[in-house]
Every structure is written in structure tokens, then in C-alpha cells.
XYZ file of N, CA and C in Angstrom:
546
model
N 0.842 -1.181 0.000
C 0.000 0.000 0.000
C 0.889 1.247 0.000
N 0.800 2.091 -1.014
C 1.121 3.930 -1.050
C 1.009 4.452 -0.038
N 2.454 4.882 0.389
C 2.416 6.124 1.571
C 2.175 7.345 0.784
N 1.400 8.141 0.965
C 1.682 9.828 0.374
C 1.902 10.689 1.703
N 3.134 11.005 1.261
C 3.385 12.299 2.364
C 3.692 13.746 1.790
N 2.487 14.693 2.296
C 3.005 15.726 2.047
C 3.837 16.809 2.767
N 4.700 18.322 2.311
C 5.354 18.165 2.852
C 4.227 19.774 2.708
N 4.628 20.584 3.597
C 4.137 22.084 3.856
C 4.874 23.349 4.777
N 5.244 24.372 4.107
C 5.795 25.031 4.986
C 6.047 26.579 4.407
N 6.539 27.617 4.833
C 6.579 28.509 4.451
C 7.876 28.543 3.650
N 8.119 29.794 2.813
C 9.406 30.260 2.061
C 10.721 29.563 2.748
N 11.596 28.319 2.316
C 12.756 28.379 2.929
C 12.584 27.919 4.072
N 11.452 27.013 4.308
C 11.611 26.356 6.145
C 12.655 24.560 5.996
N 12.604 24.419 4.552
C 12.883 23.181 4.724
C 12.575 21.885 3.791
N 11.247 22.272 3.201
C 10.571 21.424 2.421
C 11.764 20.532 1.869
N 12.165 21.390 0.569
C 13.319 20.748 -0.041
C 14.192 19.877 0.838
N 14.926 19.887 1.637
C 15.519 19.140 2.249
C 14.937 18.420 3.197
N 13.410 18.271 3.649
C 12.812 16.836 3.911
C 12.824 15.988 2.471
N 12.649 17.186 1.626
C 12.129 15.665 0.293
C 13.115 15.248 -0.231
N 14.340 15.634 0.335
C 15.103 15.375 -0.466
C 16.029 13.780 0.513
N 15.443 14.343 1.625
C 16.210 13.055 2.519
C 15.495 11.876 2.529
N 14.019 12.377 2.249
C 12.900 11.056 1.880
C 13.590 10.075 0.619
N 13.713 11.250 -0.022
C 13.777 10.393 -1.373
C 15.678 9.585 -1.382
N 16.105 10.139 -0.495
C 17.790 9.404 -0.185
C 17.624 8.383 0.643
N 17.577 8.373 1.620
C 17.284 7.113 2.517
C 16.066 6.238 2.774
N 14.527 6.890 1.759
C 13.765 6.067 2.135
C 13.129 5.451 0.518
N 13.705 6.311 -0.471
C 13.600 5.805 -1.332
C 11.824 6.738 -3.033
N 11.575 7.347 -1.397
C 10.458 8.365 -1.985
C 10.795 9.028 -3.398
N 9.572 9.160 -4.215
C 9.249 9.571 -5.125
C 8.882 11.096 -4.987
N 9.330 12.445 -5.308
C 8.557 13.389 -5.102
C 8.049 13.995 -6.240
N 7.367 14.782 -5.731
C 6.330 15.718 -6.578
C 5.845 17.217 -6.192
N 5.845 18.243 -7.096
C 5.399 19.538 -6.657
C 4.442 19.628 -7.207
N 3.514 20.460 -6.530
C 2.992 21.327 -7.382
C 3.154 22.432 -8.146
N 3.864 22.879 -7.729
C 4.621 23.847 -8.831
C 5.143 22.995 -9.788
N 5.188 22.265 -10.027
C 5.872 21.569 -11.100
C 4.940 21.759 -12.227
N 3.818 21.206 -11.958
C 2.695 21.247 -13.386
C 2.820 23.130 -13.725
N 2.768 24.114 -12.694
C 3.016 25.301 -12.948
C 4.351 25.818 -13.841
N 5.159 25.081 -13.634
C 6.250 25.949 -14.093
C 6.943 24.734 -15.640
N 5.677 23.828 -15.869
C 5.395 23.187 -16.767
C 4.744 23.516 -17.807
N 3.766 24.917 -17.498
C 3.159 25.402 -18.409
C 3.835 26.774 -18.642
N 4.462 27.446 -17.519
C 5.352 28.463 -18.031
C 6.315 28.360 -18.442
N 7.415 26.755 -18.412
C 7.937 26.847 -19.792
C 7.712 26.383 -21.131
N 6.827 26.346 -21.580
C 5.497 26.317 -22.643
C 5.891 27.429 -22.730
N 5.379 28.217 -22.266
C 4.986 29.440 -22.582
C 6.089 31.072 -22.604
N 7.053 30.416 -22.532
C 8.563 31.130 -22.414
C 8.095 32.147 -21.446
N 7.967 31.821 -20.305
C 7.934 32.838 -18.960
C 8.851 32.765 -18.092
N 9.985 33.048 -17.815
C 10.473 32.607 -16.960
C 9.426 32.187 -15.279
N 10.678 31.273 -15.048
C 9.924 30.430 -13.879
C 10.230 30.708 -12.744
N 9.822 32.428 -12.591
C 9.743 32.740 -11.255
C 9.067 32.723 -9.799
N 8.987 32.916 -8.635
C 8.026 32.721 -7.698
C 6.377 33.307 -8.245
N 6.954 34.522 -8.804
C 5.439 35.713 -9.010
C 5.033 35.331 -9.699
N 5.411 34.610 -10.690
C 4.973 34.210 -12.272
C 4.085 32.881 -11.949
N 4.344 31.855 -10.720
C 4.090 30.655 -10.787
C 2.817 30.943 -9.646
N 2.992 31.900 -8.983
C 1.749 32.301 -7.984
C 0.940 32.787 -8.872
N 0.872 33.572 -9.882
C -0.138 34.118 -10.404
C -0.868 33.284 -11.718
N 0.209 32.645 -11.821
C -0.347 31.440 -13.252
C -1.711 30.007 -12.107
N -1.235 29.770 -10.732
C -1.817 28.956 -10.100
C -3.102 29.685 -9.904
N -2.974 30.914 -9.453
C -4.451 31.720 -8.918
C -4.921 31.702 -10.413
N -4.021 32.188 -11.415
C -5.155 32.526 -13.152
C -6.102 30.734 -13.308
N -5.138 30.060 -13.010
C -5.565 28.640 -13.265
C -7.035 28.190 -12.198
N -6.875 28.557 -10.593
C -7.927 28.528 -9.804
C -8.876 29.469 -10.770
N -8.904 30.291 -10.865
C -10.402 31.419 -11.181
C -10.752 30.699 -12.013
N -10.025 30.466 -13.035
C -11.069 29.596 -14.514
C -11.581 28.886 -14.307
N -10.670 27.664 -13.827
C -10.802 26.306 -13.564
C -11.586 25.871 -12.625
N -11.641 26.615 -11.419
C -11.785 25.835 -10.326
C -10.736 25.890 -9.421
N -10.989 25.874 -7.978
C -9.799 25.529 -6.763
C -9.272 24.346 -6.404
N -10.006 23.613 -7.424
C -9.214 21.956 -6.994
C -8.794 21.727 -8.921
N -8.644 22.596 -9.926
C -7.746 22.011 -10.668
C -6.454 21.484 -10.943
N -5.377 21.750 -9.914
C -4.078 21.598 -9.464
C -4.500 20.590 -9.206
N -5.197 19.926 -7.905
C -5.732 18.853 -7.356
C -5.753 17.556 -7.981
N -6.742 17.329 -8.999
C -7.177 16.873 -9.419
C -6.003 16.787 -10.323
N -5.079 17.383 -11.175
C -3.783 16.431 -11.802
C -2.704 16.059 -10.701
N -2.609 16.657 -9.477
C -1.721 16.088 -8.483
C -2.226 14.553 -7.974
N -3.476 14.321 -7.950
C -4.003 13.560 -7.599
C -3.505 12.015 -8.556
N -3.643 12.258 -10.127
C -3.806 11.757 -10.829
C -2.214 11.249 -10.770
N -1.232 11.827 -10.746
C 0.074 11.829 -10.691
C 0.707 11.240 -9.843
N -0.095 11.093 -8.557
C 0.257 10.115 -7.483
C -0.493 8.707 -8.017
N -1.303 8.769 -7.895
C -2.210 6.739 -7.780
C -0.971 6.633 -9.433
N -0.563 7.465 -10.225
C 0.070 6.576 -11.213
C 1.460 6.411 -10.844
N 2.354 6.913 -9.768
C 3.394 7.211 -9.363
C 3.526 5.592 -8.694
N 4.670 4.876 -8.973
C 5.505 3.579 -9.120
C 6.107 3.170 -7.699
N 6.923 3.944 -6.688
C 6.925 4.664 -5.615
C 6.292 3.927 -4.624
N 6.869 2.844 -3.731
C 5.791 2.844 -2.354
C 5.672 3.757 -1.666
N 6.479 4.915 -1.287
C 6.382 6.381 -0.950
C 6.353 7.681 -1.711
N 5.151 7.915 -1.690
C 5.504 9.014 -2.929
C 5.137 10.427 -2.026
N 5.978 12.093 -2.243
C 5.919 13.424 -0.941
C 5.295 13.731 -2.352
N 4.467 14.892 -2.031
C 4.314 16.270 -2.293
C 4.519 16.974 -1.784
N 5.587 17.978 -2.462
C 5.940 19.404 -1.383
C 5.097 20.342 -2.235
N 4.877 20.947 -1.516
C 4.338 22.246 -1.575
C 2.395 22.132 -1.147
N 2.490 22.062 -0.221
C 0.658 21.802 0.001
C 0.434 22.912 0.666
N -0.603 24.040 0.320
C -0.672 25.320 0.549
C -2.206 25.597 1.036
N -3.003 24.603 0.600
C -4.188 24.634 0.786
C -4.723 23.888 1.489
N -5.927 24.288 2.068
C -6.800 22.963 3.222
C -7.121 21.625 1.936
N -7.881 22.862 0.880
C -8.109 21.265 0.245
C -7.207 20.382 -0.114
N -6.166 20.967 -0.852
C -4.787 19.907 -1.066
C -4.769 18.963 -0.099
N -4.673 19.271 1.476
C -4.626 18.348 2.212
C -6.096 17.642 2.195
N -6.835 17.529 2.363
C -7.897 16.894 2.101
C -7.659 15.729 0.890
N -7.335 16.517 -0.059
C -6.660 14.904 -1.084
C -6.109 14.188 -0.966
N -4.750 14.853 -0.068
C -4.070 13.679 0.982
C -5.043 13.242 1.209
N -5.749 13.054 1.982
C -6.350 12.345 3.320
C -7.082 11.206 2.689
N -6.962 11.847 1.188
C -8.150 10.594 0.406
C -7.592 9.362 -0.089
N -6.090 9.136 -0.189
C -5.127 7.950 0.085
C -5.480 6.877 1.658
N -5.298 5.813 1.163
C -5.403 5.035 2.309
C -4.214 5.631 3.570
N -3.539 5.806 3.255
C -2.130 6.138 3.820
C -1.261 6.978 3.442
N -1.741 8.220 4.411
C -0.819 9.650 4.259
C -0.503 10.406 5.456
N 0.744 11.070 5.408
C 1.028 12.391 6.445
C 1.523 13.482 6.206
N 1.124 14.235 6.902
C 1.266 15.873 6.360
C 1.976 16.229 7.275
N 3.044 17.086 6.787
C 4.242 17.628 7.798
C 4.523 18.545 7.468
N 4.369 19.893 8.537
C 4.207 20.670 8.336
C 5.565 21.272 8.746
N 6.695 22.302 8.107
C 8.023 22.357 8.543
C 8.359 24.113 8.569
N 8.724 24.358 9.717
C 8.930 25.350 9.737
C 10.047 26.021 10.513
N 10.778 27.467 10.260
C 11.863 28.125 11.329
C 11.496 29.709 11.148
N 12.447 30.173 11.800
C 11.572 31.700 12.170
C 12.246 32.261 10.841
N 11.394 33.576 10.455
C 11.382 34.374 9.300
C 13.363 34.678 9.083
N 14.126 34.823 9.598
C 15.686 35.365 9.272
C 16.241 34.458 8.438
N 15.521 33.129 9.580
C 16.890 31.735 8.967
C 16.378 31.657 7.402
N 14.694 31.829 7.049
C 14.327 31.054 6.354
C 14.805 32.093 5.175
N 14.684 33.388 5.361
C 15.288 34.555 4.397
C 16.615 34.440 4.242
N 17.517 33.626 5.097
C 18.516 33.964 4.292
C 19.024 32.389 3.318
N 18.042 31.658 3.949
C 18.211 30.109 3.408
C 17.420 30.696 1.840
N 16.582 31.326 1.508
C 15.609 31.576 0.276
C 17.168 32.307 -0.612
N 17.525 33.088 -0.204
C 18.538 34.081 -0.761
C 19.933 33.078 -1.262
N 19.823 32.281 -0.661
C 21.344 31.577 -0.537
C 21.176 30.160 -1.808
N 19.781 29.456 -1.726
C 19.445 28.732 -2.862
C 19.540 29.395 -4.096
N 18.383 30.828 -4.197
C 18.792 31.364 -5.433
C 17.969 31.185 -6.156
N 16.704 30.103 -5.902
C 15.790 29.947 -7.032
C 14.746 30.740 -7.067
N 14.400 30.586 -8.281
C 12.865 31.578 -9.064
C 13.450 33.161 -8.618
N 14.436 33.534 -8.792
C 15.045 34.659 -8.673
C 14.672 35.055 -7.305
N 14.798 34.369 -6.691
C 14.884 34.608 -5.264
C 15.840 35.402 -4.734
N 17.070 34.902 -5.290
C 18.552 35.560 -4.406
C 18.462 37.101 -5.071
N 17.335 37.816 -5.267
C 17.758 39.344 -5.400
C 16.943 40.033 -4.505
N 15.766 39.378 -3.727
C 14.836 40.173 -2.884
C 15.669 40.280 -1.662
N 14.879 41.512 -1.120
C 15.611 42.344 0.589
C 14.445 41.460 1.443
N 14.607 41.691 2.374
C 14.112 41.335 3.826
C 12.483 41.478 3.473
N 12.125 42.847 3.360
C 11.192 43.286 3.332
C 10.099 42.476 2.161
N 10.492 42.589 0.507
C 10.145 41.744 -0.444
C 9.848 39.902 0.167
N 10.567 39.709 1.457
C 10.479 38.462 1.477
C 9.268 38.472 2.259
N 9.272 39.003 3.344
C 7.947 39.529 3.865
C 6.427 39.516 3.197
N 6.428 40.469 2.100
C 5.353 40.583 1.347
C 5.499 39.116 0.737
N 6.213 38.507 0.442
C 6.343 37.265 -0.567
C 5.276 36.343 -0.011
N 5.225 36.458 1.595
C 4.609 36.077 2.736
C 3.219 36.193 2.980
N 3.136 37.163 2.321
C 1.571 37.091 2.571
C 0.784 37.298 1.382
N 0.934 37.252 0.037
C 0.510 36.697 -0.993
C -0.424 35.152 -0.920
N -1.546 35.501 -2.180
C -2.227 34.572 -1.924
C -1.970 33.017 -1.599
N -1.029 32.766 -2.406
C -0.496 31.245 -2.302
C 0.069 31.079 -0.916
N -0.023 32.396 -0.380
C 1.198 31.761 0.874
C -0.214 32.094 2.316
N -1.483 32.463 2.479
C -2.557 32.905 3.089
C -2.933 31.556 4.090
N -2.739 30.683 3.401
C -3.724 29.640 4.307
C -2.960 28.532 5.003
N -1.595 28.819 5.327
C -0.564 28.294 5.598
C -0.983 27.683 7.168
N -1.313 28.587 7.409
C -1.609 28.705 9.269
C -3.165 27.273 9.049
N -3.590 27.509 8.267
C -4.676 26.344 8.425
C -4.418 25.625 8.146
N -3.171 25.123 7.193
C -2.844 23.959 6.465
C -1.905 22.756 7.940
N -1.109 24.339 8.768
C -0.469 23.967 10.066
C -1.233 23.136 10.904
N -2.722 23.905 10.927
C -3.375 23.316 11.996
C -4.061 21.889 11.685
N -3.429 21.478 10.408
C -4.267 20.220 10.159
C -3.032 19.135 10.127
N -1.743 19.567 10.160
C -0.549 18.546 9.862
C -0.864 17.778 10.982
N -0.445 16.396 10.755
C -0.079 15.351 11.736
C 1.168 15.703 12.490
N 2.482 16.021 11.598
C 3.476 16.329 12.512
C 4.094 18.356 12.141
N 4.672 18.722 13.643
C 5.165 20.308 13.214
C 6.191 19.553 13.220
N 7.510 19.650 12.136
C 8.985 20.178 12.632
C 9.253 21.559 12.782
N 10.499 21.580 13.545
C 10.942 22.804 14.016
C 12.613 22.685 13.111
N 12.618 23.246 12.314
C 13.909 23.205 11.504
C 14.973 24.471 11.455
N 14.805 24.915 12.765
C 16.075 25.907 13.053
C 16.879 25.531 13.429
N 17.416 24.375 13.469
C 18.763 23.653 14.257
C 18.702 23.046 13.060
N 19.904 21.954 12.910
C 21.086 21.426 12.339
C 20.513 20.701 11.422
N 20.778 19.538 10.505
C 20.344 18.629 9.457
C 19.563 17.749 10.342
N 20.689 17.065 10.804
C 20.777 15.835 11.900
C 19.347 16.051 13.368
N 18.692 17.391 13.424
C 17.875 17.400 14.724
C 16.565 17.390 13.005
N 16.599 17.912 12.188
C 15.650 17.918 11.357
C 15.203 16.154 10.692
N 16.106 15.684 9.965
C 16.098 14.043 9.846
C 15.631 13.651 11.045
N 16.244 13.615 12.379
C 15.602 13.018 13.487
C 14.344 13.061 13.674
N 13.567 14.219 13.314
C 12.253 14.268 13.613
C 11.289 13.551 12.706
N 11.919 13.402 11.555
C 11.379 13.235 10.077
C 11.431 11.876 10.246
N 12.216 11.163 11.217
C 12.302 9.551 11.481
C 11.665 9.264 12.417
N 11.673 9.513 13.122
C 10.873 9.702 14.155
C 8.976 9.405 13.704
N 8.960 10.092 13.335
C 7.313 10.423 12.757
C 7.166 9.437 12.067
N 8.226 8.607 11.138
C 7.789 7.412 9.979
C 7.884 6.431 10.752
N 8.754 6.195 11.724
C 8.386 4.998 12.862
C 6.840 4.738 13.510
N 6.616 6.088 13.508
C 5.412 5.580 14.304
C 4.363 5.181 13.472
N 5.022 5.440 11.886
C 3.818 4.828 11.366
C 4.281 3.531 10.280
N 5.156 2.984 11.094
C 5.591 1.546 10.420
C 7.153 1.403 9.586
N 7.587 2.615 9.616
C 8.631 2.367 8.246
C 10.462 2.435 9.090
């Protein structure tokens, strides 16, 4: 049976480097959602920036619907090969709700305070990240895609706290899959 775990968190808390340790030592399959986004903006010769991929997801909600992302994330997992397959980036209540519609899923919600995560955003470099100030990261923050974060928190099975080291972050991330068999 399919584990789906998703992963959730603000700008730079971590995501990437849970999915990335999933997919090293446990063998996980991942998946974004931004991916189908920045799948159609390079189609569409846009560069594949943060603003560009927030506003192509909201153009895509208004037309479509709020579960059109959904509904191909969805589709992308039950076909995904993977006895563990993450999604990072779950931003929405409903997203998690699709989780929930797998026999077997957890939502982990990862987070550290606004400095570490600004200067961890700046230091990766992606979606032209490494040129915004403090402030830009801020606003980055409270943009629509980033609004329902706090509800998405209150529904995770597990918080990490990822202001300390690799090694206290993995620990927790093992921790949590023990208790549910792995």
C-alpha cells in the first residue's frame, strides 16, 4: 500500500531538504505542485519565477476551479511507481484533504523563524529569489499562495521545528515514519 506524504511550509523552512532526505534514505518519489506550474510556463517562455508561478496557479484557480491543481496532483500520485511518494508544496486545506483521500498519508508541516528562512531563500537562489531584501520576502509572505498556511499547520499530523542542524531535522522526520511503520 502507497504512503503519500506531504510536505508544507513557508518560504525556505525546509521542504526541499525533507524531500530530499525522503527520497535518499527512504527511497520516496517526489512531486510539486509547482511543477505542473512551471510546466506550463515553460510552454509558454515565462520565466519560472516565484510571481509568475503564484499568479499562473491563482489565473488557473479562477477559470478552472480551486481543486484544478488537485485533481492532476491527484492523478500523478495513484500513477506514481513509488511505495512512498511526498508532495511538497501543500498550501491549501483542500490539497490536504486529497491527501487524506489515500489510504495512507502524512502531512508535515516544517517550519523556522522568518531570518533563517530569508537567508536560506537568498542563498538557494531559485525563481530569482537571491535578489529580494528582507522586506520583499515579507510581502512574498503574505501573498495569496502563501494565506492559508496557518490552516494547512493546523491540520498537519506532525510540526517540525527546523532551526537547528540537518541531523535534529532528519531526526524528527524519522521519528514520525516509525510511528507509522517504516
Amino acid at each position: 500500500m502507497k504512503l503519500v506524504i506531504g510536505l508544507s511550509g513557508r518560504m525556505g523552512s525546509g521542504k526541499g531538504t525533507i524531500g530530499d532526505y525522503l527520497a535518499d534514505k527512504y527511497g520516496a518519489e517526489g512531486r510539486r505542485f509547482s511543477d505542473i506550474l512551471s510546466d506550463l510556463l515553460v510552454r509558454l517562455h515565462i520565466p519560472v519565477e516565484r510571481a509568475a508561478l503564484q499568479k499562473m496557479g491563482a489565473t488557473l484557480r479562477s477559470i478552472f476551479g480551486d481543486d484544478v491543481l488537485i485533481h492532476a496532483m491527484k492523478k500523478d500520485l495513484e500513477e506514481a511507481e513509488a511505495d512512498i511518494v511526498m508532495v511538497d508544496g501543500v498550501r491549501y486545506p483542500n490539497e490536504v484533504e486529497m491527501l487524506r483521500g489515500f489510504e495512507k498519508s502524512i502531512l508535515f508541516f516544517v517550519d523556522a523563524p522568518p531570518k533563517i528562512r530569508f537567508e536560506r531563500v537568498r542563498k538557494r537562489g531559485e525563481k530569482g529569489e537571491e535578489k529580494i531584501d528582507f522586506q520583499e520576502f515579507l510581502r512574498a509572505e503574505r501573498r495569496e499562495t502563501e494565506r492559508h498556511l496557518d490552516e494547512v499547520k493546523a491540520m498537519a499530523d506532525y510540526k517540525l521545528d527546523n532551526s537547528g542542524s540537518f541531523e535534529d531535522l532528519y531526526t524528527q522526520v524519522d521519528k514520525a515514519l516509525k510511528e507509522h511503520g517504516l
